[in-house]
Short mmCIF file of C-alpha atoms in Angstrom, two decimals:
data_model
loop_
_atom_site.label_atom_id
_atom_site.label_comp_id
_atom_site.label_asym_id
_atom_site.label_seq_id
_atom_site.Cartn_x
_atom_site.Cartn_y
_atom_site.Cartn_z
CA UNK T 836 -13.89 2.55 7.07
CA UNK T 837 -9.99 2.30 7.60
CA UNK T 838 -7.77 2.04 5.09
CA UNK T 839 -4.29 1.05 4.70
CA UNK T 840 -2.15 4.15 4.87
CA UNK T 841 1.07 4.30 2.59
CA UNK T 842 4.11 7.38 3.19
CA UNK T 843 5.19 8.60 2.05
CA UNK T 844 2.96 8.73 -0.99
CA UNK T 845 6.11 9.83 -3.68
CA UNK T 846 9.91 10.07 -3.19
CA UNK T 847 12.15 11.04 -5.35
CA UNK T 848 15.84 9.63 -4.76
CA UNK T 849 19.38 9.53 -6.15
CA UNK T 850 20.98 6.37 -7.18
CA UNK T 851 22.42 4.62 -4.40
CA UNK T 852 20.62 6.65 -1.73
CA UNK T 853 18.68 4.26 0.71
CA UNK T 854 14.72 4.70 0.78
CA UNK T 855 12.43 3.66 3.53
CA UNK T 856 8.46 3.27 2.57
CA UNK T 857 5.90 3.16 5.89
CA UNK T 858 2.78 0.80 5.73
CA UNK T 859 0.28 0.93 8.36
CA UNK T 860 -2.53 -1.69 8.04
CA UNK T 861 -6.52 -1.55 8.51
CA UNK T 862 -6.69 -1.82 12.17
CA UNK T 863 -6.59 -5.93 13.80
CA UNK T 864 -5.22 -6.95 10.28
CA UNK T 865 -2.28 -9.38 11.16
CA UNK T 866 -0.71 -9.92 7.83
CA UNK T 867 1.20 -7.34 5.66
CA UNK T 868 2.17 -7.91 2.10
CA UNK T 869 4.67 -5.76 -0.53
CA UNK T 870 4.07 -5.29 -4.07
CA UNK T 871 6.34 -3.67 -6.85
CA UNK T 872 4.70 -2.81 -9.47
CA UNK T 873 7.29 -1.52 -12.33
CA UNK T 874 6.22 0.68 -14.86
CA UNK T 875 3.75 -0.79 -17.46
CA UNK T 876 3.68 -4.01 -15.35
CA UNK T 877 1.66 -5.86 -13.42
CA UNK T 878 2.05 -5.94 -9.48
CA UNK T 879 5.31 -8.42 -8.29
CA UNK T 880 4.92 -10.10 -5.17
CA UNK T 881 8.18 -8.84 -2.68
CA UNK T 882 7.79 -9.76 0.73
CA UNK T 883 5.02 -10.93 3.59
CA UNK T 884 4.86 -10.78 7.28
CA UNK T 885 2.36 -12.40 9.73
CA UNK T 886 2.16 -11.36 13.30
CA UNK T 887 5.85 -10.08 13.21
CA UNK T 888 7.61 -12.47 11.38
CA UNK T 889 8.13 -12.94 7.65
CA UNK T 890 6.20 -15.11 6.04
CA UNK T 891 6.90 -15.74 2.77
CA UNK T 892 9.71 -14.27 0.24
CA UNK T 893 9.01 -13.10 -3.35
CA UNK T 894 11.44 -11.20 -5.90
CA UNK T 895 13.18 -8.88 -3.39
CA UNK T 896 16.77 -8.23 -3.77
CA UNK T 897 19.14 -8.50 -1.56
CA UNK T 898 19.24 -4.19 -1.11
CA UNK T 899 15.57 -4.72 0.40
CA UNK T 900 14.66 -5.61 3.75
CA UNK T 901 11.89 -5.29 5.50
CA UNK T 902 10.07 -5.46 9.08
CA UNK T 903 6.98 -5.89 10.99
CA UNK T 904 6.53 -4.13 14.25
CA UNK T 905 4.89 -4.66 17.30
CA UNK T 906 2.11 -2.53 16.32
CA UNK T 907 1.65 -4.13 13.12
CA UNK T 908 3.34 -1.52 10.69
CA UNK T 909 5.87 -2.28 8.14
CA UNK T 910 8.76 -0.87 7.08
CA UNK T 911 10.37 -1.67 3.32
CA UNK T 912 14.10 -0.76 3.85
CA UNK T 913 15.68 0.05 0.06
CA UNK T 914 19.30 0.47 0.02
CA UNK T 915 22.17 1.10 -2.93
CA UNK T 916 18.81 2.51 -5.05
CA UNK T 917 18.97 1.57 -8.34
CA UNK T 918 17.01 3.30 -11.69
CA UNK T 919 15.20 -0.09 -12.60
CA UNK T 920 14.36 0.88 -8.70
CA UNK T 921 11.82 3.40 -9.61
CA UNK T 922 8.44 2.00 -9.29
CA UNK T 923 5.28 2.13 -7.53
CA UNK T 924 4.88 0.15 -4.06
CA UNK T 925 2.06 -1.49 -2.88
CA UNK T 926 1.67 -2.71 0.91
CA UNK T 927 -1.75 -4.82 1.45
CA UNK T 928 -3.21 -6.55 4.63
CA UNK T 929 -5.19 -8.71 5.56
CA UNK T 930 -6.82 -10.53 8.38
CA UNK T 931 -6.75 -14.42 9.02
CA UNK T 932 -9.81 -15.28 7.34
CA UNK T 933 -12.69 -16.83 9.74
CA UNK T 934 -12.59 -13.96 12.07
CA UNK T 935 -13.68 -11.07 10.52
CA UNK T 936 -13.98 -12.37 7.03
CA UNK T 937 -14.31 -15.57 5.87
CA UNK T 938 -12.43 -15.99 2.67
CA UNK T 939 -8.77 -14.22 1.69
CA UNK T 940 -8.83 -10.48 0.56
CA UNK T 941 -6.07 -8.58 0.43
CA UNK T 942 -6.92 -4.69 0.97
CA UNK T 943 -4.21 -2.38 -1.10
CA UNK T 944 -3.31 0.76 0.14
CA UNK T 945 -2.98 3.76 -2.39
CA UNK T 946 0.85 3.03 -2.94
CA UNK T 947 4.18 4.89 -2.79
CA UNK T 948 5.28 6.23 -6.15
CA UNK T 949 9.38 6.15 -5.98
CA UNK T 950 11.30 7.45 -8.81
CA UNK T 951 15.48 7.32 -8.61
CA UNK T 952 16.92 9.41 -10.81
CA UNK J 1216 4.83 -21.96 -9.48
CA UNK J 1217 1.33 -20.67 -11.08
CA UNK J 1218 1.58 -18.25 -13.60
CA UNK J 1219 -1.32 -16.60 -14.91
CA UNK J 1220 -1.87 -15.49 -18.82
CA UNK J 1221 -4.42 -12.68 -19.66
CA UNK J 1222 -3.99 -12.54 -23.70
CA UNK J 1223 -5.80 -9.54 -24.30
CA UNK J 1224 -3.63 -6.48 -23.42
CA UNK J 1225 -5.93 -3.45 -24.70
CA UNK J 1226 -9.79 -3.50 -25.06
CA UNK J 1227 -12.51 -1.20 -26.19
CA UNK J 1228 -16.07 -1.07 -25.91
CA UNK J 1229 -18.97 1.37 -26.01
CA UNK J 1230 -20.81 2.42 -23.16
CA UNK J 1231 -23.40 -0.04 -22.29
CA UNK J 1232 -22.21 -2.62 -24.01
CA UNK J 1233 -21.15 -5.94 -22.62
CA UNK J 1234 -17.50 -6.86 -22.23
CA UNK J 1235 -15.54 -10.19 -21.57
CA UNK J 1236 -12.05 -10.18 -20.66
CA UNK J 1237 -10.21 -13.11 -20.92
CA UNK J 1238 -7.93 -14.96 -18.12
CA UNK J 1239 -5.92 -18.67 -18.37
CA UNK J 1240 -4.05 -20.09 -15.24
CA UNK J 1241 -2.06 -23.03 -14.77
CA UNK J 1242 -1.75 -24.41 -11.28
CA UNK J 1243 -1.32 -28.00 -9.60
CA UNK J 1244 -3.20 -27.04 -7.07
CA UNK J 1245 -6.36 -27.68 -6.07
CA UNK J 1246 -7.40 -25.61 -3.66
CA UNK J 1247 -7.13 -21.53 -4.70
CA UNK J 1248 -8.41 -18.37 -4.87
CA UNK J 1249 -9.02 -16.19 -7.91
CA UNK J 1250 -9.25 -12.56 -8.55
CA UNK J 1251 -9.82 -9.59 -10.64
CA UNK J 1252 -8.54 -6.36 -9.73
CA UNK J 1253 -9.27 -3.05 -11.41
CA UNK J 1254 -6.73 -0.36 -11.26
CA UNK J 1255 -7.78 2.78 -12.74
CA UNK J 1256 -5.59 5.92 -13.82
CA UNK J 1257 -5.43 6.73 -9.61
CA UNK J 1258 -3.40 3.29 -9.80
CA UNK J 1259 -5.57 2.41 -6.46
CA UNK J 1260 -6.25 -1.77 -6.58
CA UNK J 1261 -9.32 -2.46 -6.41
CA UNK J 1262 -10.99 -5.77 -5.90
CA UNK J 1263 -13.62 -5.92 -8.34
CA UNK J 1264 -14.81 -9.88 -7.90
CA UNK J 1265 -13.30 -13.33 -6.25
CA UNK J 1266 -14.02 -16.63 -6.75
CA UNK J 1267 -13.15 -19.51 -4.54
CA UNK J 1268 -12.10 -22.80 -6.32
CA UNK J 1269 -14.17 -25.03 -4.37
CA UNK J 1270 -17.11 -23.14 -5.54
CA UNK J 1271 -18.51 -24.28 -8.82
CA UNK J 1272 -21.41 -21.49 -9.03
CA UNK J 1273 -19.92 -18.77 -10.97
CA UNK J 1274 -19.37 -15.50 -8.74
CA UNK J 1275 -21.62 -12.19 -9.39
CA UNK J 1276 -20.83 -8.57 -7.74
CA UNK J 1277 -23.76 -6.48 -9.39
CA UNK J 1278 -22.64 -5.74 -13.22
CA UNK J 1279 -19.44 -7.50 -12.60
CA UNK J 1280 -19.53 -11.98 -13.19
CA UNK J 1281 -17.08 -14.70 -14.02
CA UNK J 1282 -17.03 -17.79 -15.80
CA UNK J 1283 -14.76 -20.06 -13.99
CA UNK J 1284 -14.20 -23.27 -15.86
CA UNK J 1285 -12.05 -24.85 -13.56
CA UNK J 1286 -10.94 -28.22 -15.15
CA UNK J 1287 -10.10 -25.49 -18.50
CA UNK J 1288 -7.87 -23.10 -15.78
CA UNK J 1289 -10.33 -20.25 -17.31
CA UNK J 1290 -11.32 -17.33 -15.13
CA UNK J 1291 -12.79 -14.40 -17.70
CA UNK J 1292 -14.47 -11.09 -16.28
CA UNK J 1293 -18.04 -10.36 -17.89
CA UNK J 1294 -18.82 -6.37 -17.10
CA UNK J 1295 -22.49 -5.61 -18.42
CA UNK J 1296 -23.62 -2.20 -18.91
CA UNK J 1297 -20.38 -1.01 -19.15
CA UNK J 1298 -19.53 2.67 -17.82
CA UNK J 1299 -17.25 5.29 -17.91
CA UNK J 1300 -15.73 4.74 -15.08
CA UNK J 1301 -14.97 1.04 -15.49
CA UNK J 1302 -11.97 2.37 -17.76
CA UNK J 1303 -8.80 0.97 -16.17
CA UNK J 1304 -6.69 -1.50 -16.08
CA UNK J 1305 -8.02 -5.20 -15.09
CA UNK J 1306 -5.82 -7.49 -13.46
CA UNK J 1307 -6.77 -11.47 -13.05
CA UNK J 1308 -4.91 -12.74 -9.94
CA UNK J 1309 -4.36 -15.70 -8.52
CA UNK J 1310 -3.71 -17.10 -4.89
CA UNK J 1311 -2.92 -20.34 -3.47
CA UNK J 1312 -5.00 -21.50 -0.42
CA UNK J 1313 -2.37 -21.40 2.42
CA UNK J 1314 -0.01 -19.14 0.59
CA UNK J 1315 -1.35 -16.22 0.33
CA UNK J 1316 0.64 -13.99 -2.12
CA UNK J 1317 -1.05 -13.07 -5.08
CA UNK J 1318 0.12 -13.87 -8.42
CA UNK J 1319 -0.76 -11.47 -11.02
CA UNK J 1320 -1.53 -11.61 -15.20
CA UNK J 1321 -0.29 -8.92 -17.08
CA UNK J 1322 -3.17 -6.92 -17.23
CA UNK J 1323 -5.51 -5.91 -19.79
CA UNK J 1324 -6.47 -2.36 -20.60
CA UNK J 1325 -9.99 -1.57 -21.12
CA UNK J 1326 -11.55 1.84 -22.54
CA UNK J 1327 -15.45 2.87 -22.30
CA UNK J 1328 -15.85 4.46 -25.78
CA UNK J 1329 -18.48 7.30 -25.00
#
């Protein structure tokens, strides 16, 4: 079965260099979530789109922006990189629940490792 | 805003034992989701087991089962058997019906002592 796809899957960065991470959802999933997940720590909640438009907001700083397109991938824009930057990035999606499933899962992709030195 | 407490942050058992990991929540909610996700040294998420909190029969995926006391905001992980490969991190989550970001604990780490 599909997966969520994640690229790059590591980047490596200078401080204040700008950083763009790809997520492409399971195919017909509608809803695309970001995770940072800082070393030794669990998964914080960044950012959320549904069918194109953001959703709901989390912990993302004002460097970060982010986008859904018209074919359902997200982009997470990271500008003015910082070292407390350096992280690993989760995107997730899911699909309204009732259609395919009936109850909220989240699928993870395999994340994007980024490291500013 | 929910936070979620997991007050174990290392555990160790031996191989086909039985292990309980431990998860507290506090919510005003009353309709929610619960999780556990494993995340082993890949750092792949993995949904190991949900539980909806409508539900009062306790959830069961195979070796994997809960024991959600709801009006005690209690959510623990029982893994029977226990393998090798069930050596990661575990991660109790929680999500509010309607918003749908998770909310994660802090993770405990669990080791399957050959």
């Amino acid at each position: 079965a599909a997966g969520v796809i994640q690229s790059p899957r590591h980047l490596i960065k200078e401080k204040r260099e700008t950083a763009t991470l790809k997520c492409y959802p399971i195919p017909r999933h509608d809803t695309v979530y970001w995770y940072q997940q800082g070393p030794g720590q669990d998964p914080q909640f960044l950012i959320s789109f549904y069918e194109k438009m953001q959703s709901d907001k989390g912990s993302i700083p004002d460097r970060f922006s982010a986008q859904q397109f018209s074919d359902y991938h997200s982009e997470l824009n990271m500008s003015s990189l910082e070292l407390g930057d350096s992280a690993l990035y989760f995107c997730a999606s899911r699909i309204q629940p009732g259609q395919v499933v009936p109850y909220n899962e989240q699928f993870f992709g395999p994340g994007t490792r980024l490291t500013v030195l | 805003a929910q936070t979620v407490t997991q007050s174990q942050p290392e555990m160790s058992v031996q191989e086909a034992e039985t292990v309980t990991l431990s998860c507290t929540y506090d919510t005003s909610e009353n309709n929610y989701y619960l999780f556990w996700y494993k995340q082993p040294p890949s750092r792949q998420m993995i949904l190991v087991i949900r539980q909806e909190a409508y539900k009062q029969q306790n959830a069961t995926e195979n070796r994997f089962s809960v024991n959600f006391q709801k009006a005690a905001k209690s959510f623990s992980l029982k893994i029977s058997d226990s393998q090798l490969g069930d050596t990661a991190m575990y991660f109790c989550a929680f999500m509010r019906s309607g918003n749908e970001k998770l909310t994660f604990g802090t993770g405990t780490r669990l080791t399957i002592i050959p």
